[in-house]
Structure formats: structure tokens, C-alpha cells
PDB file of C-alpha atoms in Angstrom:
ATOM      1  CA  MET A1004       1.723  40.853 -30.846  1.00  0.00           C
ATOM      2  CA  ARG A1005       5.308  40.140 -32.110  1.00  0.00           C
ATOM      3  CA  ILE A1006       7.983  42.566 -31.008  1.00  0.00           C
ATOM      4  CA  GLY A1007      10.892  42.923 -33.509  1.00  0.00           C
ATOM      5  CA  ALA A1008      10.171  39.530 -35.113  1.00  0.00           C
ATOM      6  CA  PRO A1009      11.924  40.129 -38.483  1.00  0.00           C
ATOM      7  CA  GLU A1010      15.049  41.511 -36.813  1.00  0.00           C
ATOM      8  CA  ALA A1011      15.116  38.665 -34.313  1.00  0.00           C
ATOM      9  CA  GLN A1012      14.855  36.067 -37.046  1.00  0.00           C
ATOM     10  CA  GLY A1013      17.793  37.659 -38.860  1.00  0.00           C
ATOM     11  CA  PHE A1014      19.894  37.640 -35.707  1.00  0.00           C
ATOM     12  CA  TRP A1015      19.040  34.005 -34.980  1.00  0.00           C
ATOM     13  CA  ARG A1016      19.993  33.053 -38.538  1.00  0.00           C
ATOM     14  CA  ASN A1017      23.316  34.881 -38.183  1.00  0.00           C
ATOM     15  CA  LEU A1018      23.952  33.190 -34.853  1.00  0.00           C
ATOM     16  CA  TYR A1019      23.359  29.768 -36.413  1.00  0.00           C
ATOM     17  CA  VAL A1020      25.794  30.510 -39.245  1.00  0.00           C
ATOM     18  CA  GLN A1021      28.382  31.862 -36.800  1.00  0.00           C
ATOM     19  CA  GLU A1022      28.145  28.822 -34.525  1.00  0.00           C
ATOM     20  CA  ASN A1023      28.648  26.465 -37.488  1.00  0.00           C
ATOM     21  CA  ARG A1024      31.589  28.485 -38.708  1.00  0.00           C
ATOM     22  CA  ILE A1025      33.188  28.471 -35.250  1.00  0.00           C
ATOM     23  CA  THR A1026      32.735  24.696 -34.942  1.00  0.00           C
ATOM     24  CA  ARG A1027      34.339  24.197 -38.357  1.00  0.00           C
ATOM     25  CA  LEU A1028      37.275  26.488 -37.502  1.00  0.00           C
ATOM     26  CA  ILE A1029      37.886  24.632 -34.236  1.00  0.00           C
ATOM     27  CA  ASN A1030      37.964  21.321 -36.125  1.00  0.00           C
ATOM     28  CA  GLN A1031      40.262  22.769 -38.785  1.00  0.00           C
ATOM     29  CA  LEU A1032      42.679  24.157 -36.214  1.00  0.00           C
ATOM     30  CA  ALA A1033      42.629  20.929 -34.196  1.00  0.00           C
ATOM     31  CA  THR A1034      43.486  18.792 -37.243  1.00  0.00           C
ATOM     32  CA  ALA A1035      45.562  21.402 -39.131  1.00  0.00           C
ATOM     33  CA  ARG A1036      43.461  20.509 -42.179  1.00  0.00           C
ATOM     34  CA  ARG A1037      41.322  22.980 -44.076  1.00  0.00           C
ATOM     35  CA  LEU A1038      39.243  20.300 -45.802  1.00  0.00           C
ATOM     36  CA  VAL A1039      37.717  18.688 -42.727  1.00  0.00           C
ATOM     37  CA  SER A1040      34.646  17.838 -44.803  1.00  0.00           C
ATOM     38  CA  SER A1041      33.767  17.895 -48.488  1.00  0.00           C
ATOM     39  CA  ASN A1042      31.279  20.765 -48.111  1.00  0.00           C
ATOM     40  CA  VAL A1043      34.061  23.153 -47.051  1.00  0.00           C
ATOM     41  CA  ASP A1044      35.311  23.307 -50.642  1.00  0.00           C
ATOM     42  CA  VAL A1045      33.757  20.828 -53.064  1.00  0.00           C
ATOM     43  CA  ALA A1046      36.084  21.648 -55.970  1.00  0.00           C
ATOM     44  CA  GLY A1047      39.122  21.729 -53.688  1.00  0.00           C
ATOM     45  CA  THR A1048      38.187  18.361 -52.206  1.00  0.00           C
ATOM     46  CA  THR A1049      37.959  16.807 -55.671  1.00  0.00           C
ATOM     47  CA  ILE A1050      41.357  18.202 -56.662  1.00  0.00           C
ATOM     48  CA  ALA A1051      42.887  17.128 -53.334  1.00  0.00           C
ATOM     49  CA  GLN A1052      41.614  13.562 -53.756  1.00  0.00           C
ATOM     50  CA  ARG A1053      43.132  13.405 -57.215  1.00  0.00           C
ATOM     51  CA  LEU A1054      46.451  14.798 -55.981  1.00  0.00           C
ATOM     52  CA  ARG A1055      46.491  12.466 -52.982  1.00  0.00           C
ATOM     53  CA  ALA A1056      46.086   9.451 -55.267  1.00  0.00           C
ATOM     54  CA  ARG A1057      49.053  10.662 -57.317  1.00  0.00           C
ATOM     55  CA  VAL A1058      51.104  11.298 -54.157  1.00  0.00           C
ATOM     56  CA  GLU A1059      50.442   7.759 -52.916  1.00  0.00           C
ATOM     57  CA  GLY A1060      51.399   6.362 -56.327  1.00  0.00           C
ATOM     58  CA  TYR A1061      54.667   8.303 -56.321  1.00  0.00           C
ATOM     59  CA  GLN A1062      55.412   7.176 -52.758  1.00  0.00           C
ATOM     60  CA  GLN A1063      54.994   3.526 -53.756  1.00  0.00           C
ATOM     61  CA  ALA A1064      57.101   4.046 -56.870  1.00  0.00           C
ATOM     62  CA  LEU A1065      59.851   5.555 -54.724  1.00  0.00           C
ATOM     63  CA  ASN A1066      59.676   2.605 -52.331  1.00  0.00           C
ATOM     64  CA  ASN A1067      59.955   0.199 -55.266  1.00  0.00           C
ATOM     65  CA  ILE A1068      62.978   2.035 -56.664  1.00  0.00           C
ATOM     66  CA  TYR A1069      64.726   2.002 -53.292  1.00  0.00           C
ATOM     67  CA  ASP A1070      64.013  -1.724 -53.000  1.00  0.00           C
ATOM     68  CA  GLY A1071      65.852  -2.177 -56.303  1.00  0.00           C
ATOM     69  CA  ILE A1072      68.740  -0.019 -55.111  1.00  0.00           C
ATOM     70  CA  GLY A1073      68.941  -2.050 -51.901  1.00  0.00           C
ATOM     71  CA  MET A1074      69.107  -5.288 -53.872  1.00  0.00           C
ATOM     72  CA  LEU A1075      71.847  -3.957 -56.159  1.00  0.00           C
ATOM     73  CA  ARG A1076      73.911  -2.691 -53.238  1.00  0.00           C
ATOM     74  CA  THR A1077      73.641  -6.096 -51.610  1.00  0.00           C
ATOM     75  CA  ALA A1078      74.886  -7.689 -54.824  1.00  0.00           C
ATOM     76  CA  GLU A1079      77.649  -5.097 -55.067  1.00  0.00           C
ATOM     77  CA  GLY A1080      78.875  -5.997 -51.573  1.00  0.00           C
ATOM     78  CA  GLY A1081      79.104  -9.670 -52.537  1.00  0.00           C
ATOM     79  CA  VAL A1082      80.945  -8.854 -55.764  1.00  0.00           C
ATOM     80  CA  GLN A1083      83.461  -6.731 -53.888  1.00  0.00           C
ATOM     81  CA  ALA A1084      84.147  -9.618 -51.516  1.00  0.00           C
ATOM     82  CA  ILE A1085      84.743 -11.943 -54.490  1.00  0.00           C
ATOM     83  CA  GLN A1086      87.058  -9.381 -56.068  1.00  0.00           C
ATOM     84  CA  GLY A1087      89.099  -9.299 -52.878  1.00  0.00           C
ATOM     85  CA  SER A1088      89.456 -13.076 -52.840  1.00  0.00           C
ATOM     86  CA  LEU A1089      90.440 -13.220 -56.519  1.00  0.00           C
ATOM     87  CA  SER A1090      92.991 -10.474 -56.038  1.00  0.00           C
ATOM     88  CA  ARG A1091      94.610 -12.444 -53.216  1.00  0.00           C
ATOM     89  CA  MET A1092      94.523 -15.621 -55.328  1.00  0.00           C
ATOM     90  CA  ARG A1093      96.323 -13.858 -58.139  1.00  0.00           C
ATOM     91  CA  GLU A1094      98.977 -12.652 -55.745  1.00  0.00           C
ATOM     92  CA  LEU A1095      99.495 -16.214 -54.485  1.00  0.00           C
ATOM     93  CA  LEU A1096      99.672 -17.619 -58.022  1.00  0.00           C
ATOM     94  CA  VAL A1097     102.328 -15.113 -59.001  1.00  0.00           C
ATOM     95  CA  GLN A1098     104.259 -16.223 -55.949  1.00  0.00           C
ATOM     96  CA  ALA A1099     103.755 -19.882 -56.900  1.00  0.00           C
ATOM     97  CA  GLY A1100     105.411 -19.184 -60.264  1.00  0.00           C
ATOM     98  CA  ASN A1101     108.722 -18.904 -58.438  1.00  0.00           C
ATOM     99  CA  SER A1102     110.802 -22.055 -59.021  1.00  0.00           C
ATOM    100  CA  THR A1103     112.688 -21.611 -55.750  1.00  0.00           C
ATOM    101  CA  LEU A1104     109.668 -22.526 -53.609  1.00  0.00           C
ATOM    102  CA  THR A1105     109.778 -25.731 -51.616  1.00  0.00           C
ATOM    103  CA  ALA A1106     107.046 -28.353 -51.634  1.00  0.00           C
ATOM    104  CA  GLN A1107     106.037 -27.134 -48.191  1.00  0.00           C
ATOM    105  CA  ASP A1108     105.717 -23.560 -49.494  1.00  0.00           C
ATOM    106  CA  ARG A1109     103.516 -24.731 -52.343  1.00  0.00           C
ATOM    107  CA  ALA A1110     101.343 -26.736 -49.995  1.00  0.00           C
ATOM    108  CA  ALA A1111     100.741 -23.632 -47.871  1.00  0.00           C
ATOM    109  CA  ILE A1112      99.853 -21.598 -50.956  1.00  0.00           C
ATOM    110  CA  GLN A1113      97.523 -24.346 -52.168  1.00  0.00           C
ATOM    111  CA  GLU A1114      95.732 -24.448 -48.831  1.00  0.00           C
ATOM    112  CA  GLU A1115      95.155 -20.702 -48.817  1.00  0.00           C
ATOM    113  CA  ILE A1116      93.890 -20.775 -52.398  1.00  0.00           C
ATOM    114  CA  ASN A1117      91.489 -23.588 -51.535  1.00  0.00           C
ATOM    115  CA  GLN A1118      90.155 -21.492 -48.645  1.00  0.00           C
ATOM    116  CA  LEU A1119      89.720 -18.498 -50.941  1.00  0.00           C
ATOM    117  CA  VAL A1120      87.764 -20.587 -53.451  1.00  0.00           C
ATOM    118  CA  GLN A1121      85.530 -21.782 -50.620  1.00  0.00           C
ATOM    119  CA  HIS A1122      85.073 -18.201 -49.469  1.00  0.00           C
ATOM    120  CA  ILE A1123      83.903 -17.232 -52.946  1.00  0.00           C
ATOM    121  CA  ARG A1124      81.457 -20.149 -52.955  1.00  0.00           C
ATOM    122  CA  GLU A1125      80.042 -19.125 -49.562  1.00  0.00           C
ATOM    123  CA  THR A1126      79.813 -15.482 -50.655  1.00  0.00           C
ATOM    124  CA  VAL A1127      77.708 -16.489 -53.645  1.00  0.00           C
ATOM    125  CA  GLN A1128      75.484 -18.647 -51.458  1.00  0.00           C
ATOM    126  CA  ASN A1129      75.015 -15.980 -48.795  1.00  0.00           C
ATOM    127  CA  THR A1130      74.479 -12.930 -50.998  1.00  0.00           C
ATOM    128  CA  GLU A1131      70.687 -12.787 -50.891  1.00  0.00           C
ATOM    129  CA  TYR A1132      67.947 -10.218 -51.034  1.00  0.00           C
ATOM    130  CA  ASN A1133      64.451 -11.158 -49.969  1.00  0.00           C
ATOM    131  CA  ASN A1134      65.471 -14.837 -49.899  1.00  0.00           C
ATOM    132  CA  GLN A1135      66.762 -14.756 -53.475  1.00  0.00           C
ATOM    133  CA  GLN A1136      70.384 -15.497 -54.317  1.00  0.00           C
ATOM    134  CA  LEU A1137      71.822 -12.697 -56.411  1.00  0.00           C
ATOM    135  CA  LEU A1138      75.165 -14.049 -57.637  1.00  0.00           C
ATOM    136  CA  ALA A1139      74.268 -17.636 -58.513  1.00  0.00           C
ATOM    137  CA  GLY A1140      72.804 -16.925 -61.947  1.00  0.00           C
ATOM    138  CA  GLY A1141      69.206 -16.567 -60.827  1.00  0.00           C
ATOM    139  CA  VAL A1142      68.912 -12.874 -61.708  1.00  0.00           C
ATOM    140  CA  GLN A1143      68.003 -12.944 -65.395  1.00  0.00           C
ATOM    141  CA  ASP A1144      66.092 -10.036 -66.964  1.00  0.00           C
ATOM    142  CA  MET A1145      64.700  -9.047 -63.570  1.00  0.00           C
ATOM    143  CA  ALA A1146      62.401  -6.015 -63.872  1.00  0.00           C
ATOM    144  CA  LEU A1147      63.034  -3.187 -61.418  1.00  0.00           C
ATOM    145  CA  GLN A1148      60.892  -0.058 -61.345  1.00  0.00           C
ATOM    146  CA  ALA A1149      62.861   2.892 -62.692  1.00  0.00           C
ATOM    147  CA  GLY A1150      60.328   5.725 -62.669  1.00  0.00           C
ATOM    148  CA  ALA A1151      56.992   7.016 -61.444  1.00  0.00           C
ATOM    149  CA  SER A1152      55.026   4.968 -63.969  1.00  0.00           C
ATOM    150  CA  PRO A1153      54.727   1.180 -63.497  1.00  0.00           C
ATOM    151  CA  ASP A1154      55.820   0.648 -67.098  1.00  0.00           C
ATOM    152  CA  GLN A1155      59.146   2.397 -66.503  1.00  0.00           C
ATOM    153  CA  LYS A1156      61.304  -0.686 -65.938  1.00  0.00           C
ATOM    154  CA  LEU A1157      65.012  -1.466 -65.756  1.00  0.00           C
ATOM    155  CA  TYR A1158      65.781  -5.068 -66.702  1.00  0.00           C
ATOM    156  CA  ILE A1159      68.915  -6.418 -65.075  1.00  0.00           C
ATOM    157  CA  THR A1160      70.957  -9.601 -65.341  1.00  0.00           C
ATOM    158  CA  ILE A1161      73.728 -10.605 -62.944  1.00  0.00           C
ATOM    159  CA  PRO A1162      76.092 -13.346 -64.117  1.00  0.00           C
ATOM    160  CA  ASN A1163      76.696 -16.573 -62.232  1.00  0.00           C
ATOM    161  CA  LEU A1164      79.816 -16.000 -60.109  1.00  0.00           C
ATOM    162  CA  THR A1165      80.198 -19.428 -58.544  1.00  0.00           C
ATOM    163  CA  PRO A1166      83.743 -20.845 -58.587  1.00  0.00           C
ATOM    164  CA  GLU A1167      82.588 -23.456 -61.085  1.00  0.00           C
ATOM    165  CA  GLU A1168      81.389 -20.799 -63.531  1.00  0.00           C
ATOM    166  CA  LEU A1169      84.545 -18.761 -62.996  1.00  0.00           C
ATOM    167  CA  ASN A1170      86.646 -21.891 -63.707  1.00  0.00           C
ATOM    168  CA  ILE A1171      88.753 -21.614 -60.559  1.00  0.00           C
ATOM    169  CA  THR A1172      87.929 -24.892 -58.829  1.00  0.00           C
ATOM    170  CA  GLU A1173      90.849 -26.930 -60.226  1.00  0.00           C
ATOM    171  CA  ILE A1174      93.748 -24.656 -59.348  1.00  0.00           C
ATOM    172  CA  ASP A1175      96.996 -26.538 -58.843  1.00  0.00           C
ATOM    173  CA  VAL A1176     100.226 -24.836 -57.758  1.00  0.00           C
ATOM    174  CA  SER A1177     102.383 -27.935 -57.445  1.00  0.00           C
ATOM    175  CA  THR A1178     104.583 -26.648 -60.279  1.00  0.00           C
ATOM    176  CA  PRO A1179     105.355 -23.203 -61.736  1.00  0.00           C
ATOM    177  CA  GLU A1180     103.733 -24.299 -65.005  1.00  0.00           C
ATOM    178  CA  ASN A1181     100.497 -25.257 -63.291  1.00  0.00           C
ATOM    179  CA  ALA A1182     100.530 -21.967 -61.408  1.00  0.00           C
ATOM    180  CA  ALA A1183     100.933 -20.045 -64.688  1.00  0.00           C
ATOM    181  CA  GLU A1184      97.942 -21.849 -66.222  1.00  0.00           C
ATOM    182  CA  ALA A1185      95.837 -21.178 -63.133  1.00  0.00           C
ATOM    183  CA  LEU A1186      96.873 -17.529 -63.257  1.00  0.00           C
ATOM    184  CA  ASN A1187      95.280 -17.212 -66.689  1.00  0.00           C
ATOM    185  CA  ASN A1188      92.020 -18.644 -65.340  1.00  0.00           C
ATOM    186  CA  VAL A1189      92.043 -16.266 -62.387  1.00  0.00           C
ATOM    187  CA  ASP A1190      92.738 -13.278 -64.650  1.00  0.00           C
ATOM    188  CA  GLN A1191      89.711 -14.228 -66.745  1.00  0.00           C
ATOM    189  CA  ALA A1192      87.620 -14.576 -63.579  1.00  0.00           C
ATOM    190  CA  ILE A1193      88.780 -11.150 -62.402  1.00  0.00           C
ATOM    191  CA  GLU A1194      87.714  -9.680 -65.728  1.00  0.00           C
ATOM    192  CA  VAL A1195      84.242 -11.238 -65.441  1.00  0.00           C
ATOM    193  CA  VAL A1196      83.775 -10.086 -61.852  1.00  0.00           C
ATOM    194  CA  SER A1197      85.088  -6.583 -62.561  1.00  0.00           C
ATOM    195  CA  GLY A1198      82.669  -6.299 -65.478  1.00  0.00           C
ATOM    196  CA  THR A1199      79.859  -7.408 -63.206  1.00  0.00           C
ATOM    197  CA  ALA A1200      80.809  -4.777 -60.628  1.00  0.00           C
ATOM    198  CA  SER A1201      80.767  -2.051 -63.288  1.00  0.00           C
ATOM    199  CA  MET A1202      77.416  -3.243 -64.603  1.00  0.00           C
ATOM    200  CA  ILE A1203      75.847  -3.255 -61.139  1.00  0.00           C
ATOM    201  CA  GLY A1204      77.262   0.214 -60.511  1.00  0.00           C
ATOM    202  CA  GLY A1205      75.631   1.431 -63.725  1.00  0.00           C
ATOM    203  CA  TYR A1206      72.291  -0.082 -62.732  1.00  0.00           C
ATOM    204  CA  THR A1207      72.529   1.538 -59.299  1.00  0.00           C
ATOM    205  CA  ASN A1208      73.367   4.964 -60.715  1.00  0.00           C
ATOM    206  CA  ARG A1209      70.396   4.808 -63.038  1.00  0.00           C
ATOM    207  CA  LEU A1210      68.009   3.883 -60.237  1.00  0.00           C
ATOM    208  CA  GLU A1211      69.440   6.594 -57.973  1.00  0.00           C
ATOM    209  CA  ARG A1212      68.774   9.199 -60.665  1.00  0.00           C
ATOM    210  CA  ALA A1213      65.260   7.811 -61.083  1.00  0.00           C
ATOM    211  CA  ALA A1214      64.715   7.994 -57.313  1.00  0.00           C
ATOM    212  CA  GLU A1215      65.879  11.616 -57.275  1.00  0.00           C
ATOM    213  CA  SER A1216      63.486  12.494 -60.107  1.00  0.00           C
ATOM    214  CA  VAL A1217      60.520  10.764 -58.446  1.00  0.00           C
ATOM    215  CA  ALA A1218      61.374  12.341 -55.074  1.00  0.00           C
ATOM    216  CA  ASN A1219      61.407  15.823 -56.627  1.00  0.00           C
ATOM    217  CA  ALA A1220      58.049  15.190 -58.293  1.00  0.00           C
ATOM    218  CA  LEU A1221      56.673  13.835 -55.014  1.00  0.00           C
ATOM    219  CA  THR A1222      57.856  16.940 -53.161  1.00  0.00           C
ATOM    220  CA  ASN A1223      56.106  19.211 -55.658  1.00  0.00           C
ATOM    221  CA  LEU A1224      52.898  17.173 -55.567  1.00  0.00           C
ATOM    222  CA  THR A1225      52.899  17.129 -51.770  1.00  0.00           C
ATOM    223  CA  ALA A1226      53.385  20.908 -51.689  1.00  0.00           C
ATOM    224  CA  SER A1227      50.442  21.359 -54.081  1.00  0.00           C
ATOM    225  CA  LEU A1228      48.279  19.072 -51.958  1.00  0.00           C
ATOM    226  CA  SER A1229      49.292  20.943 -48.811  1.00  0.00           C
ATOM    227  CA  ARG A1230      48.271  24.291 -50.272  1.00  0.00           C
ATOM    228  CA  ILE A1231      44.796  22.927 -50.981  1.00  0.00           C
ATOM    229  CA  GLU A1232      44.276  20.643 -48.013  1.00  0.00           C
ATOM    230  CA  ASP A1233      46.188  22.073 -45.056  1.00  0.00           C
ATOM    231  CA  MET A1234      45.012  24.826 -42.762  1.00  0.00           C
ATOM    232  CA  ASP A1235      46.612  28.274 -42.585  1.00  0.00           C
ATOM    233  CA  MET A1236      46.901  28.223 -38.817  1.00  0.00           C
ATOM    234  CA  ALA A1237      47.561  31.939 -38.329  1.00  0.00           C
ATOM    235  CA  LYS A1238      44.630  32.946 -40.504  1.00  0.00           C
ATOM    236  CA  GLY A1239      42.454  30.314 -38.843  1.00  0.00           C
ATOM    237  CA  VAL A1240      43.136  31.689 -35.360  1.00  0.00           C
ATOM    238  CA  VAL A1241      42.305  35.236 -36.498  1.00  0.00           C
ATOM    239  CA  ASP A1242      39.102  34.022 -38.180  1.00  0.00           C
ATOM    240  CA  LEU A1243      38.109  32.115 -35.048  1.00  0.00           C
ATOM    241  CA  LEU A1244      38.580  35.189 -32.839  1.00  0.00           C
ATOM    242  CA  ARG A1245      36.611  37.313 -35.291  1.00  0.00           C
ATOM    243  CA  MET A1246      33.743  34.820 -35.455  1.00  0.00           C
ATOM    244  CA  GLU A1247      33.623  34.529 -31.651  1.00  0.00           C
ATOM    245  CA  LEU A1248      33.385  38.327 -31.372  1.00  0.00           C
ATOM    246  CA  LEU A1249      30.566  38.363 -33.917  1.00  0.00           C
ATOM    247  CA  ARG A1250      28.780  35.566 -32.089  1.00  0.00           C
ATOM    248  CA  ASN A1251      29.079  37.388 -28.771  1.00  0.00           C
ATOM    249  CA  SER A1252      27.775  40.559 -30.396  1.00  0.00           C
ATOM    250  CA  THR A1253      24.831  38.712 -31.944  1.00  0.00           C
ATOM    251  CA  THR A1254      24.026  37.012 -28.646  1.00  0.00           C
ATOM    252  CA  ALA A1255      24.120  40.361 -26.863  1.00  0.00           C
ATOM    253  CA  MET A1256      21.797  41.881 -29.437  1.00  0.00           C
ATOM    254  CA  LEU A1257      19.316  39.014 -29.059  1.00  0.00           C
ATOM    255  CA  SER A1258      19.449  39.339 -25.263  1.00  0.00           C
ATOM    256  CA  GLN A1259      18.819  43.077 -25.547  1.00  0.00           C
ATOM    257  CA  MET A1260      15.892  42.496 -27.888  1.00  0.00           C
ATOM    258  CA  ASN A1261      14.385  40.029 -25.423  1.00  0.00           C
ATOM    259  CA  VAL A1262      14.777  42.571 -22.607  1.00  0.00           C
ATOM    260  CA  ASN A1263      13.154  45.311 -24.696  1.00  0.00           C
ATOM    261  CA  ALA A1264      10.301  43.053 -25.696  1.00  0.00           C
ATOM    262  CA  SER A1265       9.718  42.104 -22.060  1.00  0.00           C
ATOM    263  CA  ASN A1266       9.665  45.748 -21.002  1.00  0.00           C
ATOM    264  CA  VAL A1267       7.180  46.639 -23.716  1.00  0.00           C
ATOM    265  CA  MET A1268       4.908  43.774 -22.718  1.00  0.00           C
ATOM    266  CA  GLN A1269       5.036  44.909 -19.084  1.00  0.00           C
ATOM    267  CA  LEU A1270       4.128  48.442 -20.100  1.00  0.00           C
ATOM    268  CA  LEU A1271       1.232  47.158 -22.231  1.00  0.00           C
ATOM    269  CA  GLY A1272       0.081  45.015 -19.344  1.00  0.00           C
ATOM    270  CA  ASN A1273      -0.027  48.020 -17.015  1.00  0.00           C
ATOM    271  CA  THR A1274      -2.122  50.140 -19.367  1.00  0.00           C
TER     272      THR A1274
END
């Protein structure tokens, strides 16, 4: 004889469902992730996987853009150093145009100019990014990522700024006439370097705007992914408490049914 068999089966089925739900909620709360497994939300999992792939792509694109910005800022620092040296050279050449200078004065000016030329040469040699010289003419149509898509490229070229290319290696201030000729060369070099600085600044501004755009898109994508994938902790705690109460109630009902069944069997046995 089966006492309350259909009811008991229903309670056991409910208890099984409740235990699974409690286990899932504990895992979700522990990881702060709603999608702890694909069977929680099949459609949501598919969407989340698609969004996550896009998020990772945007993150890499942003890294690539910032790499380009870092390279350009390194180049900009070298160009600024060269500008400083050329500015000082121009000042010395204007001074050397004075006919009242002694031979000793001119020798001192020549020595300082020679040191400035060497400083420019060393700046060009030492301005590197990822082991690549940036101011020696090696940056020609270099492709830098300028957007979320790999085909969004910014092609940059940085002129050769060595003293030889700037035509400042043969400066002679032994006479005012020679100083005047050298001043023309230095003015032309200043124009080239100033143009390079402006060009690099334009490249940098463009990449910074691209980085801002990609970062905004990444923020929105991440927020969308979070809404699908992350756990609502407050709701999860309430659900867990509710499920534990239901489980305790179901367990109590099953225990009571077992007690009742035992009592009935004892009564039947005594008849």
C-alpha cells in the first residue's frame, strides 16, 4: 500500500528543482555573473558571446591606437629638442654677424654650434620607439590604426631630420659673411622642423579623437554585455532567500508525510 505517493512525488520533484536553483544562485552570487552556464539563458549566452568578441576587438583597437599615440609623442619630444638646438644656433649666428667680435669670440661661438649640431645628431639617433628610429627618415607611409575597424588606417611620414639632411653640418662663423650664409641654412632647417612638429601634432590629434570614439563605443558595448552577463546581486540574494524558504518548507512537508505514513502503517499493523 502506498501512502500519499502522488503528492510525495510532486514534493520530491519540487525539492530537486529548488536544490538546483539554489546551487545556481550560489554560483551566480559567488562569481557575480548571471550566465554561469549556457543553459541559464541560451539566447542571452549567444548574444553575450557575440558582444564579448566585439568588446575584445575594440579593446585591441584601442591598444593599437594608443601605441600609435605613444610613438608620435616620442617623435614629438625629439623634434622639440631639435627645435631648441636650432633656436640657440640661430641666436649664435645672429651674434656672429657682428663685425666687432674677436677671433676668440668666434671660436667660442663655433664650438657651441658644433656641440649643438652633435646634439641634434644624437637626438635623431636616440629618438626610438620599439627599436625603430623615428627621425632618421625610416618612417615612410607607416600605417597606424585610427579606428575600431582594422582597415581604418592613418598613414604617416616623418622627414629625415639628421644634420646632413637639414644642411647644417658645414656652418662656419669665421666671418660675418659666412655667419649670414649659415643663418639662411638654419632658418630653412627651422622651417622644416617646425613643419614636422605641426604635422606630428595633427597626426596625434587625429589619433586622440579616434581613441575617444573607440573608448566611447567600448564603454557602451561593455555596459550592454554587463546587463546580459552580470548578476543583479540584490535580486540574487532575495531569490536565494526565497528559494531556501521554499526548500525548507518542502522538506518539512516531506518529513510530515513520512511521519503520517509511518503512523498509518503502525495503526494498520495493530488492527
